[in-house]
Amino acid sequence: MDESKEKSEKQAEETGLAKGVARYREVLAQGIASGAPAAATIGTLTGAAAFTYGALPLAVLIALIAILLDATRISIISRYIQSAGGIYTFIERGLGKKIAFVASMSYIIYIFAVIIFVYLIMGLMVPTGLEELGINLPTWIWLPFGLANAAIATFISYMGIKPSLRFTLIMSLAEITTLLATSALIFSKIPPNLETFTLTPIPQPKILNLGLGVSFGILAFTGYETVSVLGEEAQDPKNTISKGVFTAALILGILYLVGSEAFVVGWGVSNMGSYFNYLAPGLILAKQFGGPILAAILTALLINSNIACACGFTNAVTRVMYAMSKDRLLPARLGSIHKKRKTPHIATLFSFIFTVLYFLLAFIFTPENIFIATGITTTFGFLIAIFTVNISMLIVVKKNNALSTSNLILVAIIEAIIGFVFYSQIITSAVNIPVLIGVLTLVLWVIGGYVYLGVRRVLEKIR
C-alpha cells in the first residue's frame, strides 16, 4: 500500500463514523426500538382498528406478511451493499443518483414525519395515561411533553452510536417483556377469538377497509428497515444487517399480533367500534385488567418507547443525510462528523430544528390535525421508498449474477401489496387540512431538494 493511500484511509477513519462498534444485538435493537412496539400496540394500531374493528389482528397479520417479504428483500440487498446510506445507497447502486435522490428525499421526510408523530404521541397519549391514574393535566401539556421527547432523544443520538444503541436495547427488552406479560394477563381472563382473523367484524366495504387497516398496520411496523443505516458501524455488517432487519421485523410482528389479539378480546370483538374513539385504549385496558400499577407501568413504558423510537429514527435519518452529502446531493455540512462522538452532529442538529419547528405548527393547525398530517406523510414517503428499493434490488442482484425467479416473484408480490395500499389510501382520503398538509409536506420537500441542487449547480458554474 503506498503512503498516500494509507494516509487517505487513516484520515477517513479519523473523520468518519465509528467502524464496527455495534454488535448484532444492538443492531437488532435499532430496528425494534424504531418500531416503538409499546407506542404502536397501545396507540398507533388504533388507526387500523378504526377501519377493521374486531379484525385488527387480521390487518396486522397481512401487514406482517408484507413487511417480512420486504425485510427479505432488504436482507438480500444487504448482502451486496453495506453503507450508512441504507435505503439511499440501495437505490443509488441500482437505479442511479437521480432516482435515488427523489426516493431518498421521500424517505428522509418520512423519517422526519415519524419523529414528529412520536412527539405528538408523547404529547397526546401520555397525558391520557396519566388521566387514567387520576392525574389531570392542562390541555397545553402536549407542548412540553413533545419538546422534552425531542431534546432527550436528540441528546442520546448525539452522544454516539454505542450509547444510543445500548439505550434502545434496554428499552426494547423492557417493551417486549411487559407487552407479552400484559397480553398473557388478558388471555388468562379472556381467551383468543379466531373470529378476529376473518372479515366478519369489518364494516362495509370490507375489502377497502381491510386495505386501510393494513396501511396503518404497515405504519406501525415502520422502523425495522433503519437497521440498514448501520452498514459502516456494525460488526460483520454483511451478516448482522441482513439478519438483523428480518429478525427485527419478525419480533415486531409477533408482538403486534399477540398484543392486538389481546387488546381486541379484552375490549370485546363486538365492541371495537368504540376502540378508536380513545387516544390510548391500551392504557384503559391495562387499568381494567391490571389495575393502576399496570397502567402506571405501561404509561412509563410508553414514555420510554417514544424516546427510544425518536432516538432510533434520528440515528437513521442523520446517516442517510450523511451519505447523501458525501455524494454532493445535500449540503456538505450535513456530512460533518463529530471528532469525539463519531456522529453526524450537524445533521442531528438539523433534524432537531426541523422536527421541532414542524411540531410547533400544531399551535396553528391543532395537535390532532398535525398528528393526522404526519401519518399521511409517513405512509406515502415510506411506500415510495420501499417501492423504488424493490426495483433497485433486482438490478443489484442481476449485477452480481444472482437474479432468480424467486427474486422476481418476491418483488411482484410486494409491489402488488404496496399498490393495493396506495389505492386504498388515495380513493378514501378526503381532501381536508390534515391531508393537504401531509401531502404538500412530501411534495414541497422533494421540490425543495431539486431547487437546492439547481442553485448549487448554477453557483458552481459561476465560480
Coordinates of C-alpha atoms in Angstrom, one line a residue:
M1 CA 0.0 0.0 0.0
D2 CA 1.5 3.3 -1.0
E3 CA 1.9 6.1 1.5
S4 CA -0.7 8.5 0.1
K5 CA -3.4 5.7 0.1
E6 CA -2.5 4.7 3.6
K7 CA -2.7 8.4 4.7
S8 CA -6.1 8.8 2.9
E9 CA -7.6 5.7 4.7
K10 CA -6.3 6.9 8.1
Q11 CA -7.9 10.3 7.5
A12 CA -11.2 8.7 6.6
E13 CA -11.1 6.6 9.7
E14 CA -10.4 9.6 11.9
T15 CA -13.2 11.8 10.3
G16 CA -15.8 9.1 9.5
L17 CA -18.3 7.1 11.5
A18 CA -17.2 4.7 14.2
K19 CA -16.3 1.4 12.4
G20 CA -17.5 -2.0 13.7
V21 CA -18.7 -0.9 17.1
A22 CA -22.3 -2.2 17.0
R23 CA -22.9 -5.9 17.9
Y24 CA -25.7 -7.9 16.5
R25 CA -28.0 -7.5 19.5
E26 CA -27.5 -3.7 19.3
V27 CA -28.2 -3.7 15.5
L28 CA -31.4 -5.7 16.3
A29 CA -32.3 -3.2 19.0
Q30 CA -32.1 -0.3 16.4
G31 CA -34.8 -1.9 14.3
I32 CA -37.1 -2.9 17.2
A33 CA -36.9 0.3 19.1
S34 CA -37.5 2.4 16.0
G35 CA -40.7 0.4 15.5
A36 CA -41.8 1.6 19.0
P37 CA -43.7 -1.6 19.9
A38 CA -45.2 -0.2 23.1
A39 CA -46.4 3.0 21.5
A40 CA -47.7 1.1 18.4
T41 CA -49.6 -1.5 20.4
I42 CA -51.0 1.0 22.9
G43 CA -51.9 3.7 20.4
T44 CA -50.8 3.6 16.8
L45 CA -52.7 0.5 15.8
T46 CA -55.8 2.3 16.9
G47 CA -55.8 3.8 13.4
A48 CA -56.0 0.3 11.9
A49 CA -58.8 -0.6 14.3
A50 CA -60.8 2.5 13.0
F51 CA -61.4 0.6 9.8
T52 CA -61.1 -3.1 10.7
Y53 CA -62.8 -3.1 14.1
G54 CA -62.6 -6.6 15.6
A55 CA -60.5 -7.8 12.7
L56 CA -57.5 -5.7 13.8
P57 CA -55.3 -8.9 14.2
L58 CA -56.1 -9.9 10.6
A59 CA -54.9 -6.5 9.3
V60 CA -51.7 -6.9 11.4
L61 CA -51.2 -10.4 10.1
I62 CA -51.4 -9.2 6.4
A63 CA -49.1 -6.2 7.2
L64 CA -46.7 -8.6 8.8
I65 CA -46.6 -10.8 5.7
A66 CA -45.9 -7.7 3.6
I67 CA -43.2 -6.5 6.0
L68 CA -41.5 -9.9 6.2
L69 CA -41.4 -10.0 2.4
D70 CA -39.9 -6.5 2.3
A71 CA -37.4 -7.4 5.1
T72 CA -36.4 -10.4 3.0
R73 CA -35.7 -8.0 0.1
I74 CA -33.6 -5.8 2.4
S75 CA -31.8 -8.8 3.7
I76 CA -30.9 -9.9 0.1
I77 CA -29.6 -6.5 -1.0
S78 CA -27.7 -6.0 2.3
R79 CA -25.5 -9.0 1.3
Y80 CA -24.2 -6.9 -1.5
I81 CA -24.3 -3.4 -0.1
Q82 CA -23.3 -2.2 3.4
S83 CA -23.4 1.6 3.9
A84 CA -24.5 4.3 6.2
G85 CA -26.8 5.5 3.4
G86 CA -29.1 2.4 3.9
I87 CA -32.1 2.8 1.6
Y88 CA -30.5 5.7 -0.3
T89 CA -27.4 3.6 -1.2
F90 CA -29.6 0.6 -2.1
I91 CA -31.4 2.7 -4.6
E92 CA -28.4 4.6 -5.9
R93 CA -26.4 1.4 -6.7
G94 CA -29.3 0.0 -8.7
L95 CA -31.1 3.0 -10.3
G96 CA -28.6 5.8 -10.1
K97 CA -28.4 9.1 -8.2
K98 CA -31.3 10.9 -9.9
I99 CA -33.9 8.3 -8.9
A100 CA -32.2 7.7 -5.6
F101 CA -32.4 11.4 -4.8
V102 CA -36.2 11.5 -5.3
A103 CA -36.9 8.3 -3.4
S104 CA -34.4 9.2 -0.6
M105 CA -35.8 12.7 -0.1
S106 CA -39.2 10.9 0.3
Y107 CA -37.5 8.6 2.8
I108 CA -36.0 11.4 4.8
I109 CA -39.3 13.3 5.1
Y110 CA -40.9 10.1 6.0
I111 CA -38.5 9.7 8.9
F112 CA -38.9 13.3 10.0
A113 CA -42.7 12.8 9.9
V114 CA -42.3 9.7 12.1
I115 CA -40.2 11.6 14.6
I116 CA -42.9 14.4 14.8
F117 CA -45.6 11.8 15.0
V118 CA -43.7 10.4 18.0
Y119 CA -43.5 13.8 19.7
L120 CA -47.3 14.1 19.3
I121 CA -47.8 10.6 20.7
M122 CA -45.8 11.7 23.7
G123 CA -47.8 15.0 24.0
L124 CA -51.3 13.5 23.4
M125 CA -51.2 9.9 24.7
V126 CA -49.1 10.1 27.8
P127 CA -51.4 12.7 29.4
T128 CA -54.2 10.2 28.6
G129 CA -52.4 7.5 30.6
L130 CA -51.8 9.9 33.5
E131 CA -55.5 10.8 33.5
E132 CA -56.3 7.1 33.9
L133 CA -54.2 7.3 37.1
G134 CA -56.1 10.3 38.3
I135 CA -53.6 12.9 37.3
N136 CA -55.4 15.6 35.3
L137 CA -53.1 17.9 33.3
P138 CA -53.8 21.2 31.4
T139 CA -54.6 20.9 27.6
W140 CA -51.4 22.6 26.7
I141 CA -49.2 19.9 28.3
W142 CA -48.7 18.3 24.8
L143 CA -46.1 21.1 24.1
P144 CA -43.6 20.5 26.9
F145 CA -44.1 16.7 26.7
G146 CA -43.3 16.7 23.0
L147 CA -40.3 19.1 23.3
A148 CA -38.9 17.0 26.2
N149 CA -39.1 13.9 23.9
A150 CA -37.3 15.9 21.2
A151 CA -34.5 17.1 23.4
I152 CA -33.8 13.8 25.2
A153 CA -33.9 11.6 22.0
T154 CA -31.6 14.1 20.1
F155 CA -29.1 14.2 23.0
I156 CA -28.9 10.4 23.2
S157 CA -28.4 10.1 19.5
Y158 CA -25.7 12.9 19.5
M159 CA -23.8 11.1 22.3
G160 CA -22.7 8.4 19.9
I161 CA -23.9 5.2 18.2
K162 CA -22.8 2.9 21.1
P163 CA -24.6 4.7 23.9
S164 CA -27.7 5.3 21.8
L165 CA -27.9 1.6 20.8
R166 CA -27.4 0.5 24.4
F167 CA -30.3 2.7 25.4
T168 CA -32.5 1.3 22.7
L169 CA -31.5 -2.3 23.6
I170 CA -32.6 -1.8 27.2
M171 CA -35.9 -0.2 26.2
S172 CA -36.6 -2.9 23.6
L173 CA -36.2 -5.6 26.2
A174 CA -38.4 -3.8 28.6
E175 CA -41.1 -3.3 26.0
I176 CA -41.1 -6.9 24.8
T177 CA -41.3 -8.3 28.3
T178 CA -44.0 -6.0 29.5
L179 CA -46.2 -6.3 26.4
L180 CA -46.1 -10.1 26.4
A181 CA -46.8 -10.2 30.1
T182 CA -49.8 -7.8 29.7
S183 CA -51.2 -9.9 26.8
A184 CA -50.8 -13.1 28.9
L185 CA -52.7 -11.4 31.7
I186 CA -55.6 -10.6 29.4
F187 CA -55.6 -14.0 27.9
S188 CA -55.7 -15.6 31.3
K189 CA -59.2 -14.0 31.7
I190 CA -60.4 -13.9 28.1
P191 CA -59.2 -16.5 25.6
P192 CA -58.2 -15.5 22.0
N193 CA -61.0 -15.5 19.4
L194 CA -60.4 -16.8 15.9
E195 CA -63.1 -14.5 14.5
T196 CA -60.6 -11.7 14.7
F197 CA -58.8 -13.2 11.8
T198 CA -61.8 -13.2 9.5
L199 CA -63.6 -10.5 7.5
T200 CA -66.7 -10.8 9.7
P201 CA -66.1 -7.9 12.1
I202 CA -65.0 -5.4 9.4
P203 CA -67.7 -2.8 8.4
Q204 CA -68.6 -2.4 4.7
P205 CA -66.9 -2.0 2.3
K206 CA -64.9 -4.8 3.9
I207 CA -62.0 -5.2 1.4
L208 CA -61.4 -1.5 1.2
N209 CA -61.5 -1.1 4.9
L210 CA -59.2 -4.0 5.3
G211 CA -56.7 -2.3 2.9
L212 CA -56.8 0.8 5.0
G213 CA -56.3 -1.2 8.1
V214 CA -53.3 -2.9 6.6
S215 CA -51.8 0.5 5.6
F216 CA -52.0 1.6 9.3
G217 CA -50.6 -1.7 10.2
I218 CA -47.6 -1.1 8.0
L219 CA -47.2 2.3 9.5
A220 CA -46.8 0.6 12.9
F221 CA -44.0 -1.6 11.6
T222 CA -42.0 1.3 10.1
G223 CA -38.6 1.5 11.6
Y224 CA -37.4 -2.1 11.2
E225 CA -35.6 -1.0 8.0
T226 CA -33.5 1.6 9.8
V227 CA -31.1 -1.3 10.7
S228 CA -29.7 -0.8 7.1
V229 CA -28.0 2.5 8.1
L230 CA -25.6 0.7 10.4
G231 CA -23.7 -0.7 7.5
E232 CA -20.5 1.1 8.5
E233 CA -20.8 0.9 12.2
A234 CA -21.9 -2.7 12.7
Q235 CA -19.6 -5.6 13.3
D236 CA -19.6 -8.1 10.4
P237 CA -22.2 -5.9 8.6
K238 CA -22.8 -8.3 5.7
N239 CA -24.4 -10.8 8.2
T240 CA -25.6 -8.6 11.0
I241 CA -27.6 -6.2 8.8
S242 CA -29.2 -8.9 6.6
K243 CA -30.1 -11.0 9.7
G244 CA -31.0 -8.0 11.9
V245 CA -33.5 -6.4 9.6
F246 CA -35.6 -9.6 9.1
T247 CA -35.4 -10.6 12.8
A248 CA -36.4 -7.1 13.9
A249 CA -39.5 -7.2 11.6
L250 CA -40.4 -10.7 12.9
I251 CA -40.1 -9.8 16.5
L252 CA -42.2 -6.6 16.0
G253 CA -44.8 -8.7 14.1
I254 CA -45.1 -11.3 16.9
L255 CA -45.6 -8.5 19.5
Y256 CA -48.2 -6.8 17.4
L257 CA -50.1 -10.0 16.6
V258 CA -50.1 -11.1 20.3
G259 CA -50.8 -7.5 21.5
S260 CA -53.6 -6.7 19.0
E261 CA -55.4 -10.0 19.7
A262 CA -55.2 -9.5 23.5
F263 CA -56.4 -5.9 23.3
V264 CA -59.2 -6.8 20.9
V265 CA -60.6 -9.6 23.0
G266 CA -60.0 -7.6 26.1
W267 CA -62.0 -4.7 24.7
G268 CA -64.6 -7.0 23.2
V269 CA -64.7 -8.1 19.5
S270 CA -68.2 -6.7 19.1
N271 CA -67.4 -3.5 20.9
M272 CA -64.4 -2.5 18.7
G273 CA -66.4 0.2 17.0
S274 CA -65.7 2.4 20.0
Y275 CA -62.0 1.4 20.4
F276 CA -60.7 4.2 18.1
N277 CA -62.6 6.9 20.0
Y278 CA -59.7 6.8 22.5
L279 CA -56.2 8.1 22.0
A280 CA -54.6 5.2 24.0
P281 CA -57.1 2.4 24.6
G282 CA -54.3 0.1 25.6
L283 CA -53.8 2.1 28.8
I284 CA -57.5 1.8 29.6
L285 CA -57.2 -2.0 29.2
A286 CA -54.1 -2.0 31.4
K287 CA -56.0 -0.4 34.2
Q288 CA -59.0 -2.6 33.7
F289 CA -57.1 -5.9 33.8
G290 CA -54.0 -5.0 35.9
G291 CA -55.2 -2.0 38.0
P292 CA -53.4 1.3 38.5
I293 CA -50.0 -0.4 38.9
L294 CA -50.0 -1.9 35.4
A295 CA -51.5 1.3 33.9
A296 CA -48.6 3.2 35.5
I297 CA -46.0 0.7 34.2
L298 CA -47.4 0.9 30.6
T299 CA -47.5 4.7 30.8
A300 CA -43.9 4.8 31.8
L301 CA -43.1 2.3 29.0
L302 CA -44.9 4.5 26.5
I303 CA -42.7 7.4 27.5
N304 CA -39.5 5.3 27.1
S305 CA -40.8 3.8 23.8
N306 CA -41.3 7.3 22.3
I307 CA -37.9 8.4 23.3
A308 CA -36.2 5.2 22.0
C309 CA -38.1 5.4 18.8
A310 CA -37.2 9.1 18.1
C311 CA -33.6 8.2 19.0
G312 CA -33.5 5.3 16.6
F313 CA -35.0 7.3 13.7
T314 CA -32.6 10.2 14.4
N315 CA -29.8 7.7 14.1
A316 CA -31.2 6.6 10.8
V317 CA -32.0 10.0 9.2
T318 CA -28.7 11.6 10.1
R319 CA -26.8 8.7 8.5
V320 CA -28.8 8.9 5.3
M321 CA -28.2 12.6 5.1
Y322 CA -24.5 12.0 5.9
A323 CA -24.2 9.6 2.9
M324 CA -26.2 11.9 0.5
S325 CA -24.0 14.8 1.5
K326 CA -20.9 12.8 0.7
D327 CA -22.4 12.3 -2.8
R328 CA -22.9 16.0 -3.1
L329 CA -26.7 15.7 -3.1
L330 CA -27.1 17.5 0.2
P331 CA -25.1 20.4 1.8
A332 CA -21.6 19.2 2.7
R333 CA -22.1 20.4 6.3
L334 CA -24.6 17.6 6.9
G335 CA -21.8 15.2 6.3
S336 CA -19.7 16.6 9.2
I337 CA -18.7 14.0 11.8
H338 CA -18.1 15.0 15.4
K339 CA -14.4 14.1 16.2
K340 CA -15.1 12.6 19.6
R341 CA -18.7 11.2 19.3
K342 CA -18.3 10.0 15.7
T343 CA -21.9 11.1 15.0
P344 CA -23.2 13.3 12.1
H345 CA -23.7 16.1 14.6
I346 CA -24.7 18.9 12.2
A347 CA -27.3 16.5 10.6
T348 CA -28.5 15.7 14.2
L349 CA -28.9 19.4 14.9
F350 CA -30.8 20.0 11.6
S351 CA -33.1 17.1 12.4
F352 CA -33.9 18.5 15.8
I353 CA -34.6 22.0 14.5
F354 CA -36.7 20.9 11.5
T355 CA -38.9 18.4 13.5
V356 CA -39.4 20.8 16.4
L357 CA -40.4 23.7 14.1
Y358 CA -42.9 21.4 12.3
F359 CA -44.2 20.1 15.6
L360 CA -44.9 23.7 16.6
L361 CA -47.3 24.0 13.6
A362 CA -49.7 22.3 16.0
F363 CA -50.2 25.7 17.5
I364 CA -51.8 26.8 14.2
F365 CA -53.5 23.6 13.0
T366 CA -54.0 21.8 16.3
P367 CA -52.0 18.8 17.5
E368 CA -54.7 16.4 16.2
N369 CA -54.5 17.8 12.7
I370 CA -50.7 17.6 12.6
F371 CA -50.9 14.1 14.0
I372 CA -53.0 13.0 11.0
A373 CA -50.8 15.0 8.6
T374 CA -47.6 13.3 9.7
G375 CA -49.4 10.0 9.4
I376 CA -50.2 10.8 5.8
T377 CA -46.6 11.9 5.0
T378 CA -45.2 8.8 6.8
T379 CA -47.3 6.4 4.8
F380 CA -46.7 7.8 1.4
G381 CA -43.0 8.6 1.9
F382 CA -42.3 5.1 3.2
L383 CA -44.2 3.4 0.4
I384 CA -42.5 5.4 -2.3
A385 CA -39.1 4.5 -0.9
I386 CA -40.0 0.8 -0.5
F387 CA -41.5 0.6 -4.0
T388 CA -38.3 2.0 -5.5
V389 CA -35.9 -0.1 -3.5
N390 CA -37.7 -3.3 -4.7
I391 CA -36.9 -2.4 -8.3
S392 CA -33.4 -1.5 -7.4
M393 CA -32.8 -4.8 -5.7
L394 CA -33.5 -6.7 -9.0
I395 CA -30.8 -4.6 -10.7
V396 CA -28.3 -5.1 -7.9
V397 CA -28.7 -8.9 -7.7
K398 CA -28.5 -9.0 -11.5
K399 CA -25.2 -7.1 -11.5
N400 CA -24.0 -9.8 -9.0
N401 CA -25.2 -12.6 -11.3
A402 CA -27.7 -13.7 -8.6
L403 CA -31.1 -12.8 -10.1
S404 CA -33.6 -15.6 -9.8
T405 CA -37.2 -16.3 -10.4
S406 CA -37.8 -16.2 -6.6
N407 CA -36.5 -12.6 -6.6
L408 CA -38.9 -11.6 -9.4
I409 CA -41.9 -13.2 -7.6
L410 CA -40.9 -11.6 -4.3
V411 CA -40.8 -8.1 -5.8
A412 CA -44.0 -8.7 -7.7
I413 CA -45.9 -9.6 -4.5
I414 CA -44.5 -6.7 -2.5
E415 CA -45.3 -4.2 -5.3
A416 CA -48.8 -5.6 -5.6
I417 CA -49.4 -5.1 -1.8
I418 CA -48.0 -1.6 -1.9
G419 CA -50.2 -0.8 -4.9
F420 CA -53.3 -2.0 -3.1
V421 CA -52.4 0.1 0.0
F422 CA -51.8 3.1 -2.2
Y423 CA -55.1 2.6 -3.9
S424 CA -57.0 2.2 -0.6
Q425 CA -55.3 5.4 0.8
I426 CA -55.9 7.6 -2.3
I427 CA -59.5 6.8 -3.0
T428 CA -60.6 7.2 0.6
S429 CA -58.6 10.2 1.7
A430 CA -60.9 13.2 1.9
V431 CA -59.4 16.5 0.8
N432 CA -59.1 18.3 4.1
I433 CA -56.5 20.3 6.0
P434 CA -54.5 17.4 7.6
V435 CA -54.4 15.5 4.3
L436 CA -53.3 18.6 2.4
I437 CA -50.6 19.4 4.9
G438 CA -49.3 15.8 4.8
V439 CA -49.2 15.5 1.0
L440 CA -47.8 19.0 0.5
T441 CA -45.1 18.4 3.0
L442 CA -43.8 15.5 1.0
V443 CA -44.1 17.2 -2.4
L444 CA -42.6 20.5 -1.3
W445 CA -39.7 18.7 0.4
V446 CA -38.7 16.9 -2.7
I447 CA -39.2 20.0 -4.9
G448 CA -37.1 22.0 -2.4
G449 CA -34.3 19.4 -2.8
Y450 CA -34.3 19.8 -6.5
V451 CA -34.2 23.6 -6.1
Y452 CA -31.2 23.3 -3.9
L453 CA -29.4 21.1 -6.4
G454 CA -30.2 23.5 -9.2
V455 CA -29.0 26.6 -7.3
R456 CA -25.9 24.7 -6.3
R457 CA -25.0 23.7 -9.9
V458 CA -25.5 27.3 -11.1
L459 CA -23.2 28.7 -8.4
E460 CA -20.6 26.1 -9.2
K461 CA -20.6 27.1 -12.9
I462 CA -20.3 30.8 -11.9
R463 CA -17.3 30.0 -9.8

